[in-house]
Short mmCIF file of C-alpha atoms in Angstrom, two decimals:
data_model
loop_
_atom_site.label_atom_id
_atom_site.label_comp_id
_atom_site.label_asym_id
_atom_site.label_seq_id
_atom_site.Cartn_x
_atom_site.Cartn_y
_atom_site.Cartn_z
CA PHE A 1018 -10.46 8.36 5.68
CA VAL A 1019 -9.90 4.69 6.81
CA GLN A 1020 -7.00 3.91 9.22
CA LEU A 1021 -6.31 0.64 10.72
CA SER A 1022 -5.32 -0.67 13.53
CA TYR A 1023 -3.33 -4.49 13.91
CA ASN A 1024 -1.94 -6.33 16.76
CA GLN A 1025 1.49 -7.96 16.71
CA THR A 1026 0.43 -11.39 16.74
CA ASN A 1027 4.38 -12.94 16.53
CA LYS A 1028 6.83 -11.16 18.21
CA THR A 1029 9.54 -13.70 16.84
CA SER A 1030 8.51 -12.89 12.90
CA MET A 1031 7.36 -9.43 13.84
CA ILE A 1032 3.88 -9.69 11.45
CA MET A 1033 1.81 -7.33 12.34
CA LYS A 1034 -1.56 -8.76 11.15
CA LEU A 1035 -3.67 -6.23 10.71
CA MET A 1036 -7.23 -5.59 12.58
CA THR A 1037 -10.48 -4.17 11.51
CA TYR A 1038 -11.20 -1.25 12.63
CA ILE A 1039 -12.67 1.12 9.76
CA LEU A 1040 -13.08 4.51 10.33
CA LEU A 1041 -14.28 6.31 6.98
CA LEU A 1042 -14.08 6.39 3.48
CA ALA A 1043 -13.23 9.19 1.10
CA PHE A 1044 -14.20 9.49 -2.13
CA ASP A 1045 -12.46 11.27 -4.91
CA THR A 1046 -15.71 14.36 -4.39
CA CYS A 1047 -14.27 14.68 -1.34
CA ILE A 1048 -17.90 13.40 -0.07
CA GLY A 1049 -17.16 11.38 3.61
CA THR A 1050 -19.44 8.52 4.38
CA GLU A 1051 -19.39 7.07 7.39
CA LEU A 1052 -18.32 3.37 6.65
CA LEU A 1053 -21.87 1.40 6.73
CA GLN A 1054 -20.22 -1.71 6.42
CA ARG A 1055 -20.15 -2.91 9.78
CA SER A 1056 -24.59 -2.79 9.53
CA GLY A 1057 -24.36 -4.50 6.84
CA VAL A 1058 -25.64 -1.61 4.07
CA THR A 1059 -22.63 -0.13 2.53
CA PRO A 1060 -23.25 -1.10 -1.57
CA ASP A 1061 -21.19 -3.30 -3.58
CA THR A 1062 -21.15 -0.09 -5.74
CA SER A 1063 -18.65 1.98 -4.06
CA LEU A 1064 -15.31 0.80 -3.60
CA THR A 1065 -14.91 -0.92 0.08
CA VAL A 1066 -12.45 -2.21 2.41
CA THR A 1067 -13.19 -5.32 4.33
CA PRO A 1068 -11.50 -8.17 6.59
CA HIS A 1069 -10.75 -11.30 5.78
CA ASP A 1070 -8.17 -13.99 7.84
CA ASP A 1071 -4.62 -12.38 7.87
CA PHE A 1072 -5.77 -10.32 5.22
CA LEU A 1073 -7.84 -7.14 3.84
CA ARG A 1074 -9.87 -7.23 1.04
CA TYR A 1075 -10.65 -3.77 -1.06
CA LYS A 1076 -13.80 -4.21 -3.85
CA VAL A 1077 -15.85 -2.85 -6.07
CA LYS A 1078 -18.52 -4.65 -8.31
CA ASN A 1079 -19.87 -2.24 -11.37
CA GLN A 1080 -18.64 1.16 -9.75
CA GLN A 1081 -21.65 4.33 -9.39
CA GLY A 1082 -18.69 6.71 -10.05
CA ARG A 1083 -15.35 7.92 -11.85
CA ASN A 1084 -12.46 7.65 -9.76
CA GLN A 1085 -13.69 6.24 -6.74
CA ARG A 1086 -10.32 6.10 -3.80
CA LEU A 1087 -9.49 4.54 -0.98
CA PHE A 1088 -7.81 5.38 2.17
CA ASN A 1089 -5.37 3.75 4.30
CA SER A 1090 -2.36 4.22 6.21
CA LEU A 1091 -1.49 2.48 9.83
CA LYS A 1092 -0.57 3.71 12.90
CA ASN A 1093 2.29 2.89 12.85
CA ASP A 1094 5.21 5.16 11.53
CA CYS A 1095 8.72 4.22 10.92
CA SER A 1096 12.01 6.88 10.84
CA ALA A 1097 13.80 7.24 7.72
CA THR A 1098 17.09 9.53 8.41
CA ALA A 1099 20.54 9.63 7.50
CA THR A 1100 21.34 6.93 9.91
CA SER A 1101 18.57 4.39 9.74
CA ARG A 1102 16.03 3.21 7.32
CA CYS A 1103 12.52 2.74 7.19
CA ARG A 1104 11.43 -0.88 6.13
CA ILE A 1105 7.88 -1.97 4.57
CA VAL A 1106 7.11 -5.06 3.39
CA PHE A 1107 3.20 -6.99 2.85
CA LYS A 1108 2.09 -8.94 0.61
CA VAL A 1109 -0.46 -8.33 -2.57
CA ARG A 1110 -3.18 -9.76 -4.46
CA ALA A 1111 -4.33 -8.51 -7.46
CA ASN A 1112 -7.84 -11.18 -8.05
CA VAL A 1113 -10.06 -9.00 -10.11
CA ILE A 1114 -9.24 -5.60 -11.99
CA ASP A 1115 -11.11 -5.24 -14.80
CA SER A 1116 -10.98 -1.19 -15.81
CA SER A 1117 -9.64 0.56 -17.43
CA GLU A 1118 -7.48 1.71 -14.82
CA VAL A 1119 -6.75 1.11 -11.35
CA LYS A 1120 -3.65 2.20 -9.06
CA PHE A 1121 -2.41 0.60 -5.99
CA ALA A 1122 0.03 3.90 -3.88
CA MET A 1123 2.41 3.35 -1.17
CA SER A 1124 4.20 5.51 0.34
CA GLU A 1125 6.03 8.13 -0.37
CA GLY A 1126 3.89 8.35 -4.00
CA VAL A 1127 4.67 4.90 -5.29
CA ILE A 1128 2.11 3.86 -7.55
CA LEU A 1129 1.49 0.40 -8.74
CA ARG A 1130 -0.67 0.99 -11.50
CA PHE A 1131 -2.73 -1.26 -14.04
CA VAL A 1132 -3.36 0.11 -17.56
CA GLN A 1133 -5.85 -1.97 -19.29
CA GLY A 1134 -4.23 -5.02 -16.89
CA VAL A 1135 -0.49 -4.29 -17.88
CA PRO A 1136 1.09 -3.53 -14.21
CA PHE A 1137 3.91 -0.76 -13.60
CA TYR A 1138 5.75 0.99 -11.35
CA SER A 1139 5.85 5.15 -10.85
CA TYR A 1140 4.84 8.02 -9.72
CA TRP A 1141 3.46 11.67 -10.00
CA ASN A 1142 4.71 14.66 -11.14
CA ASN A 1143 2.68 16.39 -13.02
CA ARG A 1144 2.18 13.35 -15.70
CA PHE A 1145 2.73 9.75 -14.82
CA VAL A 1146 6.72 8.92 -14.65
CA PRO A 1147 7.28 4.85 -14.78
CA LEU A 1148 9.90 3.83 -12.59
CA ALA A 1149 9.85 0.03 -13.38
CA ASP A 1150 7.51 -2.70 -14.59
CA SER A 1151 6.13 -5.21 -12.75
CA GLN A 1152 4.76 -9.15 -12.70
CA ILE A 1153 2.27 -8.86 -10.40
CA ARG A 1154 -0.47 -9.43 -12.15
CA ALA A 1155 -4.84 -9.89 -11.42
CA ASN A 1156 -4.26 -14.13 -11.23
CA SER A 1157 -4.99 -14.32 -7.67
CA GLN A 1158 -1.46 -15.30 -6.24
CA TRP A 1159 0.19 -13.60 -3.60
CA SER A 1160 3.28 -11.43 -4.03
CA SER A 1161 5.96 -9.97 -1.91
CA ILE A 1162 6.71 -6.07 -2.03
CA GLU A 1163 9.47 -4.50 0.48
CA MET A 1164 10.49 -0.65 0.40
CA VAL A 1165 13.38 0.61 1.68
CA ILE A 1166 13.57 3.85 2.80
CA SER A 1167 16.38 7.22 3.02
CA ASN A 1168 15.79 10.24 3.53
CA THR A 1169 17.14 10.22 -0.05
CA SER A 1170 15.28 7.63 -1.61
CA VAL A 1171 12.51 4.34 -1.67
CA THR A 1172 14.24 1.14 -3.33
CA LEU A 1173 11.73 -1.55 -3.70
CA PHE A 1174 11.87 -5.15 -3.93
CA GLU A 1175 9.10 -7.31 -5.83
CA ASP A 1176 8.71 -11.33 -4.52
CA GLY A 1177 13.02 -10.38 -3.70
CA LYS A 1178 13.91 -8.83 -7.14
CA TYR A 1179 15.22 -6.28 -6.83
CA LYS A 1180 12.52 -2.95 -8.92
CA PHE A 1181 13.53 0.58 -8.76
CA THR A 1182 15.95 3.18 -6.16
CA TRP A 1183 14.07 6.21 -6.02
CA GLU A 1184 16.20 9.28 -5.22
CA LYS A 1185 13.16 11.68 -3.67
CA ASP A 1186 13.16 13.82 -0.74
CA VAL A 1187 11.07 12.05 2.18
CA ASP A 1188 10.72 13.30 5.59
CA PRO A 1189 11.83 11.88 8.27
CA GLN A 1190 8.65 9.63 9.77
CA VAL A 1191 7.80 7.92 7.18
CA SER A 1192 3.22 6.37 7.28
CA PRO A 1193 2.50 3.13 6.12
CA GLU A 1194 -0.27 4.53 3.17
CA PHE A 1195 -1.76 1.94 0.99
CA HIS A 1196 -4.19 3.50 -1.36
CA ILE A 1197 -6.90 2.10 -4.62
CA GLN A 1198 -8.31 4.05 -7.04
CA ALA A 1199 -10.43 2.55 -9.64
CA LEU A 1200 -11.13 5.27 -12.93
CA ASP A 1201 -14.36 3.88 -14.72
CA TRP A 1202 -17.06 3.87 -13.67
CA GLY A 1203 -18.61 0.26 -14.07
CA SER A 1204 -15.05 -0.75 -12.92
CA THR A 1205 -15.14 -3.66 -11.00
CA VAL A 1206 -11.89 -5.18 -8.54
CA SER A 1207 -10.95 -7.34 -5.77
CA PHE A 1208 -7.52 -6.28 -4.33
CA ASP A 1209 -6.22 -7.99 -1.05
CA LEU A 1210 -3.88 -6.45 0.94
CA GLY A 1211 -2.02 -8.86 3.88
CA GLU A 1212 1.25 -9.48 6.36
CA VAL A 1213 2.04 -6.03 6.23
CA MET A 1214 5.49 -5.79 8.85
CA VAL A 1215 7.28 -2.13 9.30
CA THR A 1216 10.91 -2.08 11.12
CA SER A 1217 13.05 0.86 11.31
CA HIS A 1218 16.92 0.26 11.11
CA HIS A 1219 19.31 2.64 12.80
CA SER A 1220 22.91 1.61 12.73
CA PHE A 1221 23.40 3.08 8.57
CA LYS A 1222 26.02 5.78 8.14
CA GLU A 1223 27.33 7.11 5.08
CA GLY A 1224 29.59 4.17 3.65
CA GLY A 1225 28.47 1.55 5.12
CA ILE A 1226 26.65 -0.45 7.49
CA LEU A 1227 27.30 -0.88 11.21
CA GLY A 1228 25.09 -3.16 12.70
CA ASN A 1229 22.16 -5.87 11.36
CA GLU A 1230 19.51 -4.61 13.92
CA TRP A 1231 15.79 -3.51 13.22
CA GLU A 1232 14.05 -2.51 15.87
CA MET A 1233 9.82 -2.84 15.53
CA LYS A 1234 8.32 0.54 15.88
CA GLU A 1235 5.48 -0.90 18.98
CA PRO A 1236 2.27 1.27 17.80
#
């Protein structure tokens, strides 16, 4: 697993910028290897994640393997219960998607799939079940994604537009996750993640909202 720590650099806006403590790469074959990127010898032919100013870049060039995966999570959970909501907001940017299938998996099993370059949201239940289409393209343009998670549903907005509500059972503590997977030998992928914000809202009750205060979960 690759686990990321971060600083809260702007408490007014509560934007958590990702930092660069990278621990481990894990592949579909479950063969883990210590990430050698810090010493500059990680091959471009395996999926890697590298820090840039205010964002992380997932990338691979001419992938030498099939169905390789890279797992990321934040050291920060948020609450999803009958009286609270977990809100995860972040930006993504697809630069290059050169593979028959690339999957960007988020919290609670939501997957942004690029199939032959065409993106849509889905989840896995012995097969891929579609949730909604997506306007995100491999054009190096940032898009925002907002997830609002309760104990019974996941709602997603893309660039401020409602996309879907998926009714499902959710554990009380939600882990912000950002995984990527490239299917083919020879895949080339460049995909960015930035400006992650994780908050919990504790003023919900059945039948209405009691207040509008969001609470920052400290790392």
